[in-house]
Structures are given as C-alpha cells and as structure tokens.
mmCIF file of C-alpha atoms in Angstrom:
data_model
loop_
_atom_site.group_PDB
_atom_site.id
_atom_site.type_symbol
_atom_site.label_atom_id
_atom_site.label_comp_id
_atom_site.label_asym_id
_atom_site.label_seq_id
_atom_site.Cartn_x
_atom_site.Cartn_y
_atom_site.Cartn_z
ATOM 1 C CA MET A 1 28.503 12.372 -23.910
ATOM 2 C CA LYS A 2 31.234 11.113 -26.291
ATOM 3 C CA ASN A 3 33.567 10.414 -23.377
ATOM 4 C CA THR A 4 30.855 8.420 -21.648
ATOM 5 C CA LYS A 5 30.198 6.288 -24.738
ATOM 6 C CA TRP A 6 33.926 5.744 -25.241
ATOM 7 C CA ARG A 7 34.307 4.630 -21.633
ATOM 8 C CA LYS A 8 31.397 2.213 -21.971
ATOM 9 C CA ARG A 9 32.868 0.709 -25.126
ATOM 10 C CA THR A 10 36.298 0.422 -23.512
ATOM 11 C CA ARG A 11 34.826 -1.328 -20.478
ATOM 12 C CA SER A 12 32.880 -3.663 -22.776
ATOM 13 C CA TRP A 13 35.993 -4.617 -24.754
ATOM 14 C CA LEU A 14 38.041 -5.111 -21.592
ATOM 15 C CA PHE A 15 35.312 -7.314 -20.141
ATOM 16 C CA SER A 16 35.174 -9.390 -23.337
ATOM 17 C CA LEU A 17 38.954 -9.775 -23.277
ATOM 18 C CA TRP A 18 38.810 -10.820 -19.625
ATOM 19 C CA ARG A 19 36.166 -13.469 -20.379
ATOM 20 C CA TYR A 20 38.259 -14.776 -23.285
ATOM 21 C CA LEU A 21 41.330 -15.005 -21.059
ATOM 22 C CA CYS A 22 39.352 -16.881 -18.398
ATOM 23 C CA PHE A 23 38.067 -19.391 -20.958
ATOM 24 C CA PHE A 24 41.550 -19.714 -22.454
ATOM 25 C CA LEU A 25 43.141 -20.565 -19.118
ATOM 26 C CA LEU A 26 40.325 -22.972 -18.269
ATOM 27 C CA MET A 27 40.524 -24.728 -21.639
ATOM 28 C CA ALA A 28 44.331 -24.842 -21.488
ATOM 29 C CA PHE A 29 44.228 -26.511 -18.099
ATOM 30 C CA VAL A 30 41.508 -29.018 -18.984
ATOM 31 C CA ILE A 31 42.862 -29.968 -22.421
ATOM 32 C CA SER A 32 46.472 -30.167 -21.186
ATOM 33 C CA CYS A 33 45.457 -32.528 -18.409
ATOM 34 C CA CYS A 34 43.440 -34.638 -20.844
ATOM 35 C CA MET A 35 46.323 -34.768 -23.330
ATOM 36 C CA VAL A 36 48.860 -35.773 -20.672
ATOM 37 C CA LEU A 37 46.589 -38.560 -19.438
ATOM 38 C CA PHE A 38 45.929 -39.703 -23.026
ATOM 39 C CA LEU A 39 49.610 -39.798 -23.986
ATOM 40 C CA ASN A 40 50.599 -41.647 -20.816
ATOM 41 C CA MET A 41 47.933 -44.279 -21.382
ATOM 42 C CA MET A 42 48.861 -44.643 -25.055
ATOM 43 C CA THR A 43 52.599 -45.088 -24.388
ATOM 44 C CA ARG A 44 51.927 -47.629 -21.661
ATOM 45 C CA THR A 45 49.486 -49.625 -23.751
ATOM 46 C CA THR A 46 51.252 -49.615 -27.121
ATOM 47 C CA GLY A 47 54.872 -49.208 -26.000
ATOM 48 C CA LEU A 48 55.442 -46.400 -28.489
ATOM 49 C CA THR A 49 58.124 -43.834 -27.791
ATOM 50 C CA LEU A 50 57.211 -40.239 -28.615
ATOM 51 C CA THR A 51 59.953 -38.103 -30.126
ATOM 52 C CA ARG A 52 60.442 -34.393 -29.450
ATOM 53 C CA ALA A 53 59.111 -33.567 -32.924
ATOM 54 C CA HIS A 54 55.890 -35.473 -32.182
ATOM 55 C CA ILE A 55 55.434 -33.669 -28.842
ATOM 56 C CA GLU A 56 56.078 -30.214 -30.375
ATOM 57 C CA GLN A 57 53.588 -30.900 -33.158
ATOM 58 C CA ALA A 58 50.969 -32.104 -30.644
ATOM 59 C CA ALA A 59 51.589 -29.031 -28.463
ATOM 60 C CA LYS A 60 51.014 -26.692 -31.420
ATOM 61 C CA VAL A 61 47.783 -28.447 -32.383
ATOM 62 C CA THR A 62 46.633 -28.417 -28.754
ATOM 63 C CA PHE A 63 47.418 -24.706 -28.432
ATOM 64 C CA LEU A 64 45.388 -23.929 -31.558
ATOM 65 C CA ASN A 65 42.532 -26.049 -30.245
ATOM 66 C CA VAL A 66 42.648 -24.187 -26.949
ATOM 67 C CA MET A 67 42.503 -20.813 -28.719
ATOM 68 C CA LEU A 68 39.637 -21.844 -31.014
ATOM 69 C CA LEU A 69 37.623 -23.491 -28.238
ATOM 70 C CA SER A 70 38.169 -20.448 -25.977
ATOM 71 C CA LEU A 71 36.974 -18.148 -28.743
ATOM 72 C CA LEU A 72 33.961 -20.364 -29.418
ATOM 73 C CA CYS A 73 33.023 -20.494 -25.725
ATOM 74 C CA THR A 74 33.443 -16.710 -25.437
ATOM 75 C CA LEU A 75 31.110 -16.159 -28.400
ATOM 76 C CA ILE A 76 28.536 -18.598 -27.071
ATOM 77 C CA ASP A 77 28.697 -17.028 -23.610
ATOM 78 C CA GLY A 78 28.389 -13.542 -25.141
ATOM 79 C CA ILE A 79 25.284 -14.560 -27.096
ATOM 80 C CA ARG A 80 23.841 -16.192 -23.988
ATOM 81 C CA ARG A 81 24.483 -13.106 -21.897
ATOM 82 C CA ARG A 82 23.012 -10.827 -24.561
ATOM 83 C CA PHE A 83 19.704 -12.686 -24.754
ATOM 84 C CA MET A 84 19.384 -14.135 -21.254
ATOM 85 C CA VAL A 85 20.959 -11.369 -19.156
ATOM 86 C CA GLU A 86 21.440 -8.056 -20.958
ATOM 87 C CA ARG A 87 18.053 -7.986 -22.694
ATOM 88 C CA PRO A 88 15.880 -8.613 -19.595
ATOM 89 C CA VAL A 89 18.124 -6.354 -17.490
ATOM 90 C CA ARG A 90 17.718 -3.579 -20.052
ATOM 91 C CA LYS A 91 13.906 -3.927 -19.904
ATOM 92 C CA ILE A 92 13.926 -3.847 -16.111
ATOM 93 C CA VAL A 93 16.266 -0.836 -16.018
ATOM 94 C CA GLN A 94 14.116 1.074 -18.515
ATOM 95 C CA ALA A 95 10.990 0.350 -16.450
ATOM 96 C CA ALA A 96 12.795 1.398 -13.255
ATOM 97 C CA GLU A 97 13.821 4.695 -14.901
ATOM 98 C CA GLN A 98 10.176 5.354 -15.767
ATOM 99 C CA ILE A 99 9.184 4.654 -12.161
ATOM 100 C CA MET A 100 11.872 7.101 -10.989
ATOM 101 C CA LYS A 101 10.355 9.757 -13.267
ATOM 102 C CA GLY A 102 6.951 9.261 -11.616
ATOM 103 C CA ASP A 103 5.319 7.106 -14.296
ATOM 104 C CA PHE A 104 3.760 4.330 -12.215
ATOM 105 C CA SER A 105 1.768 2.961 -15.147
ATOM 106 C CA VAL A 106 4.845 1.302 -16.670
ATOM 107 C CA ARG A 107 4.908 -2.503 -16.716
ATOM 108 C CA ILE A 108 7.574 -4.948 -17.870
ATOM 109 C CA PRO A 109 6.207 -6.978 -20.809
ATOM 110 C CA PRO A 110 6.227 -10.779 -20.521
ATOM 111 C CA LEU A 111 9.738 -12.129 -20.964
ATOM 112 C CA SER A 112 10.637 -15.107 -23.118
ATOM 113 C CA SER A 113 10.909 -18.599 -21.708
ATOM 114 C CA MET A 114 14.721 -18.334 -21.853
ATOM 115 C CA ASP A 115 14.607 -15.208 -19.658
ATOM 116 C CA ASN A 116 12.302 -16.942 -17.232
ATOM 117 C CA MET A 117 14.819 -19.769 -16.918
ATOM 118 C CA SER A 118 17.406 -17.264 -15.672
ATOM 119 C CA GLY A 119 15.070 -15.985 -12.965
ATOM 120 C CA PHE A 120 14.414 -12.584 -14.548
ATOM 121 C CA GLY A 121 10.800 -13.553 -15.166
ATOM 122 C CA VAL A 122 10.245 -13.746 -11.413
ATOM 123 C CA ILE A 123 11.941 -10.370 -10.935
ATOM 124 C CA ALA A 124 9.736 -8.839 -13.651
ATOM 125 C CA GLU A 125 6.596 -10.274 -12.052
ATOM 126 C CA TYR A 126 7.429 -8.804 -8.646
ATOM 127 C CA PHE A 127 8.460 -5.529 -10.268
ATOM 128 C CA ASN A 128 5.051 -5.261 -11.947
ATOM 129 C CA GLN A 129 3.323 -5.983 -8.645
ATOM 130 C CA MET A 130 5.411 -3.269 -6.975
ATOM 131 C CA ALA A 131 4.561 -0.796 -9.750
ATOM 132 C CA GLU A 132 0.871 -1.596 -9.374
ATOM 133 C CA GLU A 133 1.022 -1.014 -5.611
ATOM 134 C CA LEU A 134 2.912 2.256 -6.116
ATOM 135 C CA SER A 135 0.352 3.345 -8.689
ATOM 136 C CA GLY A 136 -2.485 2.685 -6.239
ATOM 137 C CA THR A 137 -0.643 4.490 -3.454
ATOM 138 C CA GLU A 138 0.052 7.485 -5.702
ATOM 139 C CA THR A 139 -3.617 7.623 -6.712
ATOM 140 C CA LEU A 140 -4.696 7.539 -3.084
ATOM 141 C CA ARG A 141 -2.160 10.243 -2.201
ATOM 142 C CA THR A 142 -3.332 12.480 -5.039
ATOM 143 C CA ASP A 143 -6.981 11.974 -4.148
ATOM 144 C CA PHE A 144 -6.224 12.557 -0.481
ATOM 145 C CA ILE A 145 -4.463 15.858 -1.186
ATOM 146 C CA ALA A 146 -7.246 16.986 -3.517
ATOM 147 C CA ASN A 147 -9.947 16.096 -1.004
ATOM 148 C CA VAL A 148 -8.100 17.657 1.926
ATOM 149 C CA SER A 149 -7.610 20.852 -0.077
ATOM 150 C CA HIS A 150 -11.304 20.953 -0.911
ATOM 151 C CA GLU A 151 -12.382 20.214 2.646
ATOM 152 C CA LEU A 152 -10.064 22.891 4.030
ATOM 153 C CA LYS A 153 -11.221 25.493 1.537
ATOM 154 C CA THR A 154 -14.904 25.162 2.446
ATOM 155 C CA PRO A 155 -14.769 26.167 6.145
ATOM 156 C CA LEU A 156 -12.036 28.734 5.444
ATOM 157 C CA ALA A 157 -14.208 30.363 2.791
ATOM 158 C CA VAL A 158 -17.150 30.456 5.202
ATOM 159 C CA MET A 159 -15.009 32.007 7.934
ATOM 160 C CA GLN A 160 -13.585 34.565 5.504
ATOM 161 C CA ASN A 161 -16.981 35.574 4.108
ATOM 162 C CA TYR A 162 -18.748 35.885 7.436
ATOM 163 C CA GLY A 163 -15.707 37.553 8.975
ATOM 164 C CA THR A 164 -15.893 40.201 6.244
ATOM 165 C CA MET A 165 -19.609 40.635 6.831
ATOM 166 C CA LEU A 166 -18.992 41.129 10.557
ATOM 167 C CA GLN A 167 -16.895 44.185 9.718
ATOM 168 C CA GLN A 168 -19.874 46.038 8.278
ATOM 169 C CA PRO A 169 -20.642 49.221 10.276
ATOM 170 C CA GLY A 170 -23.997 49.430 11.997
ATOM 171 C CA LEU A 171 -24.598 45.663 11.773
ATOM 172 C CA PRO A 172 -27.710 44.644 13.778
ATOM 173 C CA GLU A 173 -27.056 42.549 16.874
ATOM 174 C CA GLU A 174 -29.138 39.703 15.502
ATOM 175 C CA LYS A 175 -27.085 39.528 12.314
ATOM 176 C CA ARG A 176 -23.832 39.872 14.220
ATOM 177 C CA MET A 177 -24.719 36.864 16.384
ATOM 178 C CA GLU A 178 -25.774 34.881 13.313
ATOM 179 C CA TYR A 179 -22.524 35.591 11.468
ATOM 180 C CA ALA A 180 -20.414 34.910 14.551
ATOM 181 C CA GLN A 181 -22.174 31.556 15.008
ATOM 182 C CA ALA A 182 -21.423 30.688 11.373
ATOM 183 C CA VAL A 183 -17.739 31.490 11.913
ATOM 184 C CA THR A 184 -17.706 29.383 15.093
ATOM 185 C CA ASP A 185 -19.354 26.422 13.342
ATOM 186 C CA ALA A 186 -16.912 26.618 10.426
ATOM 187 C CA SER A 187 -13.893 26.810 12.745
ATOM 188 C CA ARG A 188 -15.201 23.832 14.722
ATOM 189 C CA ARG A 189 -15.616 21.850 11.531
ATOM 190 C CA LEU A 190 -12.084 22.775 10.469
ATOM 191 C CA ALA A 191 -10.725 21.662 13.863
ATOM 192 C CA ASP A 192 -12.626 18.355 13.622
ATOM 193 C CA LEU A 193 -11.255 17.774 10.132
ATOM 194 C CA ILE A 194 -7.651 18.320 11.219
ATOM 195 C CA THR A 195 -8.147 16.143 14.307
ATOM 196 C CA ASN A 196 -9.585 13.299 12.228
ATOM 197 C CA ILE A 197 -6.795 13.582 9.650
ATOM 198 C CA LEU A 198 -4.176 13.288 12.392
ATOM 199 C CA LYS A 199 -5.970 10.328 13.984
ATOM 200 C CA LEU A 200 -6.375 8.548 10.671
ATOM 201 C CA ASN A 201 -2.734 9.167 9.779
ATOM 202 C CA LYS A 202 -1.587 7.649 13.072
ATOM 203 C CA LEU A 203 -3.878 4.668 12.634
ATOM 204 C CA GLU A 204 -2.809 3.989 9.048
ATOM 205 C CA ASN A 205 0.878 4.323 9.902
ATOM 206 C CA GLN A 206 0.381 2.050 12.937
ATOM 207 C CA GLN A 207 1.595 4.740 15.301
ATOM 208 C CA ILE A 208 -1.294 3.801 17.601
ATOM 209 C CA TYR A 209 -1.002 0.329 19.082
ATOM 210 C CA PRO A 210 -4.027 -1.350 20.672
ATOM 211 C CA LYS A 211 -3.943 -1.766 24.441
ATOM 212 C CA SER A 212 -5.901 -4.832 25.412
ATOM 213 C CA GLU A 213 -8.032 -4.696 28.550
ATOM 214 C CA THR A 214 -11.173 -6.412 29.731
ATOM 215 C CA TYR A 215 -14.161 -4.160 30.323
ATOM 216 C CA ASN A 216 -17.965 -3.991 30.190
ATOM 217 C CA LEU A 217 -18.977 -3.067 26.646
ATOM 218 C CA GLY A 218 -22.549 -2.163 27.626
ATOM 219 C CA GLU A 219 -21.361 0.477 30.091
ATOM 220 C CA GLN A 220 -19.091 2.032 27.456
ATOM 221 C CA LEU A 221 -21.879 2.132 24.875
ATOM 222 C CA CYS A 222 -24.303 3.813 27.282
ATOM 223 C CA ALA A 223 -21.687 6.350 28.361
ATOM 224 C CA CYS A 224 -20.881 7.245 24.743
ATOM 225 C CA LEU A 225 -24.576 7.556 23.886
ATOM 226 C CA LEU A 226 -25.224 9.858 26.848
ATOM 227 C CA ALA A 227 -22.502 12.192 25.577
ATOM 228 C CA PHE A 228 -24.921 13.136 22.758
ATOM 229 C CA GLU A 229 -27.886 13.765 25.062
ATOM 230 C CA SER A 230 -28.049 17.483 24.371
ATOM 231 C CA ALA A 231 -27.909 16.861 20.605
ATOM 232 C CA TRP A 232 -30.790 14.366 20.559
ATOM 233 C CA GLU A 233 -32.880 16.477 22.934
ATOM 234 C CA ASP A 234 -32.489 19.509 20.681
ATOM 235 C CA LYS A 235 -33.871 17.485 17.773
ATOM 236 C CA GLY A 236 -36.530 15.733 19.863
ATOM 237 C CA LEU A 237 -35.272 12.266 18.963
ATOM 238 C CA GLU A 238 -36.621 9.087 20.520
ATOM 239 C CA ILE A 239 -33.871 6.897 22.014
ATOM 240 C CA GLU A 240 -34.344 3.135 22.322
ATOM 241 C CA THR A 241 -31.834 0.869 24.062
ATOM 242 C CA ASP A 242 -31.678 -2.890 24.406
ATOM 243 C CA VAL A 243 -28.352 -3.557 26.113
ATOM 244 C CA GLU A 244 -27.526 -6.983 27.507
ATOM 245 C CA GLU A 245 -25.803 -6.793 30.858
ATOM 246 C CA GLU A 246 -22.302 -8.041 31.645
ATOM 247 C CA VAL A 247 -21.102 -8.360 28.061
ATOM 248 C CA MET A 248 -17.367 -8.309 28.623
ATOM 249 C CA ILE A 249 -14.882 -7.880 25.801
ATOM 250 C CA GLU A 250 -11.113 -7.680 25.626
ATOM 251 C CA GLY A 251 -9.897 -4.778 23.498
ATOM 252 C CA ASP A 252 -8.638 -1.226 23.367
ATOM 253 C CA LYS A 253 -11.218 0.888 25.157
ATOM 254 C CA ASP A 254 -9.967 4.232 23.838
ATOM 255 C CA LEU A 255 -9.886 3.109 20.211
ATOM 256 C CA LEU A 256 -13.349 1.576 20.389
ATOM 257 C CA SER A 257 -14.730 4.786 21.895
ATOM 258 C CA LEU A 258 -13.882 6.414 18.532
ATOM 259 C CA VAL A 259 -16.121 3.847 16.844
ATOM 260 C CA TRP A 260 -19.136 4.417 19.103
ATOM 261 C CA SER A 261 -18.758 8.200 19.076
ATOM 262 C CA ASN A 262 -18.710 8.314 15.272
ATOM 263 C CA LEU A 263 -21.658 5.947 14.906
ATOM 264 C CA PHE A 264 -23.791 7.819 17.473
ATOM 265 C CA SER A 265 -22.773 11.168 16.017
ATOM 266 C CA ASN A 266 -23.852 10.119 12.511
ATOM 267 C CA ALA A 267 -27.093 8.579 13.784
ATOM 268 C CA VAL A 268 -28.103 11.760 15.607
ATOM 269 C CA LYS A 269 -26.793 14.061 12.894
ATOM 270 C CA PHE A 270 -28.601 12.482 9.950
ATOM 271 C CA THR A 271 -31.908 11.679 11.661
ATOM 272 C CA GLN A 272 -34.692 14.173 11.109
ATOM 273 C CA PRO A 273 -36.273 15.875 14.156
ATOM 274 C CA GLY A 274 -38.770 13.567 15.852
ATOM 275 C CA GLY A 275 -36.995 10.465 14.512
ATOM 276 C CA ARG A 276 -35.578 7.505 16.404
ATOM 277 C CA VAL A 277 -32.111 6.251 17.289
ATOM 278 C CA SER A 278 -31.702 2.717 18.627
ATOM 279 C CA LEU A 279 -28.867 0.920 20.400
ATOM 280 C CA SER A 280 -28.716 -2.841 20.792
ATOM 281 C CA LEU A 281 -26.066 -5.073 22.359
ATOM 282 C CA LYS A 282 -26.281 -8.850 22.513
ATOM 283 C CA SER A 283 -23.871 -11.733 22.931
ATOM 284 C CA ALA A 284 -23.770 -14.301 20.135
ATOM 285 C CA GLY A 285 -21.480 -17.192 20.993
ATOM 286 C CA ASN A 286 -17.907 -15.930 21.134
ATOM 287 C CA PHE A 287 -18.903 -12.511 19.816
ATOM 288 C CA ALA A 288 -20.525 -9.361 21.133
ATOM 289 C CA VAL A 289 -22.832 -7.795 18.540
ATOM 290 C CA ALA A 290 -23.649 -4.090 18.816
ATOM 291 C CA GLU A 291 -26.138 -2.369 16.510
ATOM 292 C CA VAL A 292 -26.693 1.362 16.072
ATOM 293 C CA SER A 293 -29.857 2.142 14.087
ATOM 294 C CA ASP A 294 -31.611 5.333 13.037
ATOM 295 C CA THR A 295 -34.605 6.441 11.008
ATOM 296 C CA GLY A 296 -32.619 9.032 9.079
ATOM 297 C CA CYS A 297 -32.043 9.634 5.394
ATOM 298 C CA GLY A 298 -30.540 6.202 4.782
ATOM 299 C CA ILE A 299 -27.853 5.170 2.316
ATOM 300 C CA PRO A 300 -28.421 4.046 -1.308
ATOM 301 C CA PRO A 301 -26.821 0.662 -2.181
ATOM 302 C CA GLU A 302 -24.279 2.203 -4.575
ATOM 303 C CA VAL A 303 -23.182 4.609 -1.843
ATOM 304 C CA GLY A 304 -23.021 1.922 0.849
ATOM 305 C CA LYS A 305 -20.160 0.223 -1.007
ATOM 306 C CA HIS A 306 -17.906 3.241 -0.475
ATOM 307 C CA ILE A 307 -18.914 4.795 2.849
ATOM 308 C CA PHE A 308 -15.820 3.453 4.633
ATOM 309 C CA GLU A 309 -13.511 5.181 2.151
ATOM 310 C CA LYS A 310 -11.761 8.411 3.099
ATOM 311 C CA PHE A 311 -13.646 11.600 2.225
ATOM 312 C CA TYR A 312 -16.467 9.701 0.536
ATOM 313 C CA GLN A 313 -19.788 11.509 0.911
ATOM 314 C CA GLY A 314 -22.588 9.910 -1.026
ATOM 315 C CA ASP A 315 -25.181 12.499 -0.014
ATOM 316 C CA THR A 316 -24.014 15.985 -0.852
ATOM 317 C CA SER A 317 -26.324 17.315 1.819
ATOM 318 C CA HIS A 318 -23.995 15.762 4.366
ATOM 319 C CA ALA A 319 -21.128 17.924 3.238
ATOM 320 C CA ALA A 320 -22.119 20.709 5.562
ATOM 321 C CA GLN A 321 -22.135 18.374 8.530
ATOM 322 C CA GLY A 322 -19.279 15.943 8.006
ATOM 323 C CA ASN A 323 -15.907 15.588 6.310
ATOM 324 C CA GLY A 324 -16.042 11.985 5.165
ATOM 325 C CA LEU A 325 -13.369 10.759 7.577
ATOM 326 C CA GLY A 326 -15.461 9.446 10.465
ATOM 327 C CA LEU A 327 -16.358 6.067 8.976
ATOM 328 C CA ALA A 328 -12.845 5.685 7.541
ATOM 329 C CA LEU A 329 -11.589 6.026 11.127
ATOM 330 C CA VAL A 330 -14.169 3.484 12.281
ATOM 331 C CA LYS A 331 -13.128 0.951 9.630
ATOM 332 C CA ARG A 332 -9.433 1.367 10.408
ATOM 333 C CA VAL A 333 -10.044 0.903 14.144
ATOM 334 C CA MET A 334 -12.056 -2.263 13.485
ATOM 335 C CA ASP A 335 -9.211 -3.640 11.363
ATOM 336 C CA ILE A 336 -6.722 -2.937 14.155
ATOM 337 C CA VAL A 337 -8.774 -4.500 16.970
ATOM 338 C CA GLY A 338 -9.793 -7.479 14.839
ATOM 339 C CA GLY A 339 -13.493 -6.650 14.696
ATOM 340 C CA ASP A 340 -15.981 -6.389 11.875
ATOM 341 C CA ILE A 341 -18.418 -3.665 10.842
ATOM 342 C CA SER A 342 -21.201 -3.766 8.261
ATOM 343 C CA VAL A 343 -24.086 -1.540 7.280
ATOM 344 C CA SER A 344 -27.658 -2.282 6.265
ATOM 345 C CA SER A 345 -29.556 0.666 4.900
ATOM 346 C CA GLN A 346 -32.302 1.847 2.604
ATOM 347 C CA ALA A 347 -32.607 5.344 1.241
ATOM 348 C CA GLY A 348 -35.204 7.325 3.156
ATOM 349 C CA LYS A 349 -35.769 4.644 5.795
ATOM 350 C CA GLY A 350 -32.625 4.780 7.938
ATOM 351 C CA SER A 351 -29.485 2.746 8.521
ATOM 352 C CA THR A 352 -28.213 0.052 10.854
ATOM 353 C CA PHE A 353 -24.507 -0.337 11.586
ATOM 354 C CA THR A 354 -23.551 -3.721 13.033
ATOM 355 C CA VAL A 355 -20.286 -4.204 14.915
ATOM 356 C CA ARG A 356 -18.993 -7.655 15.885
ATOM 357 C CA LEU A 357 -16.264 -7.982 18.497
ATOM 358 C CA LYS A 358 -14.735 -11.023 20.171
ATOM 359 C CA ARG A 359 -15.879 -11.452 23.725
ATOM 360 C CA ASN A 360 -13.584 -12.050 26.663
ATOM 361 C CA PRO A 361 -12.542 -15.741 26.407
ATOM 362 C CA ASP A 362 -13.454 -16.422 30.041
ATOM 363 C CA GLU A 363 -16.906 -14.865 29.703
ATOM 364 C CA ALA A 364 -17.605 -16.528 26.350
ATOM 365 C CA SER A 365 -16.920 -19.966 27.753
#
C-alpha cells in the first residue's frame, strides 16, 4: 500500500515538473521572439545602440519573467485541472467502481457549470442513464430467476409427491391412474414452461428473424382454431366465427401462429363449460383486424395493465393452468412483426383480444 502511494506521488510530481517544463519552453520561445522583435524595432526607430551590458541585463530580466510566468501558468493550469478535470473524473470513477460492485442504484450528482463546460456533464448524464438501464435490467433478471425458480418448483413438487404416492403397495387401479395422470399433467406443464422460456429468450435476443410472406390470414386463423377442437368439445363450448374471406397479409406465418395458438388456448382454457368463444376477422383500410373473444372469467382493469409482462398472473386460479409466459410471447411477436395487440375485458364477463396487422399492400390498395 505504501509503495503504491509513493509511486502515485512520484508520478504526480514528475507530471507537474513536465508541465512546468512545457510552459517554460513555450514562454521562453514566445517572449524571446517578442523581445527580439521589440529590440529590432526600437533600434531602427530611435537609432540607439545597445551595449553588451544592456543585452545581458535584459536577458536576465527576461529569463526571470519566463520562470515566473511559467510557474504562474503551471499553477493556474493545476487549479483548472483539479476543479475541471480531476474532480469530475473522480466522481465518475467512484460511481463506476460502485457499478462494478453490483450497486446499480448509484448516480453521479449534478456537476458544476464549470464541469459541464468541459464536457463531463454530458458524460455524467449518459452514465446515469446507463446506470438506470442496468438497474432495470438487473431487476428484470432477478425477477425472472425468482419466477422461473417458483414455476419450476411447482410441477416438480407435484411430480415428486404423486410419484411417491404411486409407490404405495396395494394401490387401487383407480388411484394409480389418477396419480399417473397428475404426474403426466405436471410434466407437460414443465415441458411447456421450458419451451416458452426458450422461445421468449430467442425472441428477446433477436435470434429469430421474421420471414415475410404473403398468405391468407383467415385460413391460418381457422386452422389454428381447429387445433383446439377436442378441447372445446370436452368443455361443450359454443364456437362463433365471422371471418372475412381473402384477407391477405404479409408477415411471418410461423411467428404469428404462436399468437393465435396462445390466444385460442387462453380463450378455451379460461372459459367455463357451456361458454362461448368467438373469432372475428375484418379488413379495415390498410389493416387486418382479428378479434378473439370469450365469455370466461375476464380480467380486472388493474390486472389488464400487466398481462403482457413475463410470469404475470393476475388470477391465482390460473396458476395451475398457465405459466404467465404466453401473452409475453404474443406481445414480443407483435413487436417484431410490427403489429399491435390490445385487450378489452371485464371481470366475470369475458375478454376480447384485438390484433391489428398491416395488410398486403397490393390487396389493401
């Protein structure tokens, strides 16, 4: 520690000496040139003849002036550097050290007007913005890990408990089938969770790039809806469709299939037996507007503000059926393809998800 301090002091003194030498040489050059010009002009104008004694005396005075002016400039430059360079740099370095230690709440306090003149104010402003972004990212990462851990624990606990119960001797066939079905459902939920996490990670890291193609949106919607036929028949749901023909869009068909599958899955999943699920597709100017409605449990207004966030589940009763990633996937896909999604809902009366996509330019015209 002592050696380090001694080295820093030595470097500081050497740097100060170097600055003094630079100012000395600069002052010596400038003043010498000025003195030579002055003496030449004076001798030419007045006709005076300068003796050696006069020149030696003037040289001594000039040398002293050069030394004093160099010292004065070095002091002024040192003070300037201390307040306009070293002080703001020290604040920025201290804040950076806190960031390196994982403290993303640190902010650089407002710098003085003199510091702003040197450009450090701009650096501090961008540094604070960076720290704020890092803080938000760290919060999201922490929440993501906590939520993933919780979501993984739930199906694993179910599988472990029912797996243990299956080992009981003399277990009735009916109970054995019930426990095995519970293990199967939990494993399927765990597989869906991992699949959605991987998809969402690829989407957020832009590892999936949209492939634009022109296709019939109505045909895709009907095909995706029919994939849930067994699910709606088991619950006795009424299906209503109002699909306009030949609504062509230009987009990534595979990505958009994720949107429709998640919306239909939620509509069927959260609608009580005997309820109704509706699909509507219409063209509105340059846009194709698709609506997926249900008569399910609905979404309270305070919950509707967060349903597109990862792992958000406003209704705890949904926890056994979803993992809170489906609508986050939907929102990310819509951002990538340049579409828009909104929800209109009322608790106990159902929900309507509205998706707006740009139509094929040729068809729209």
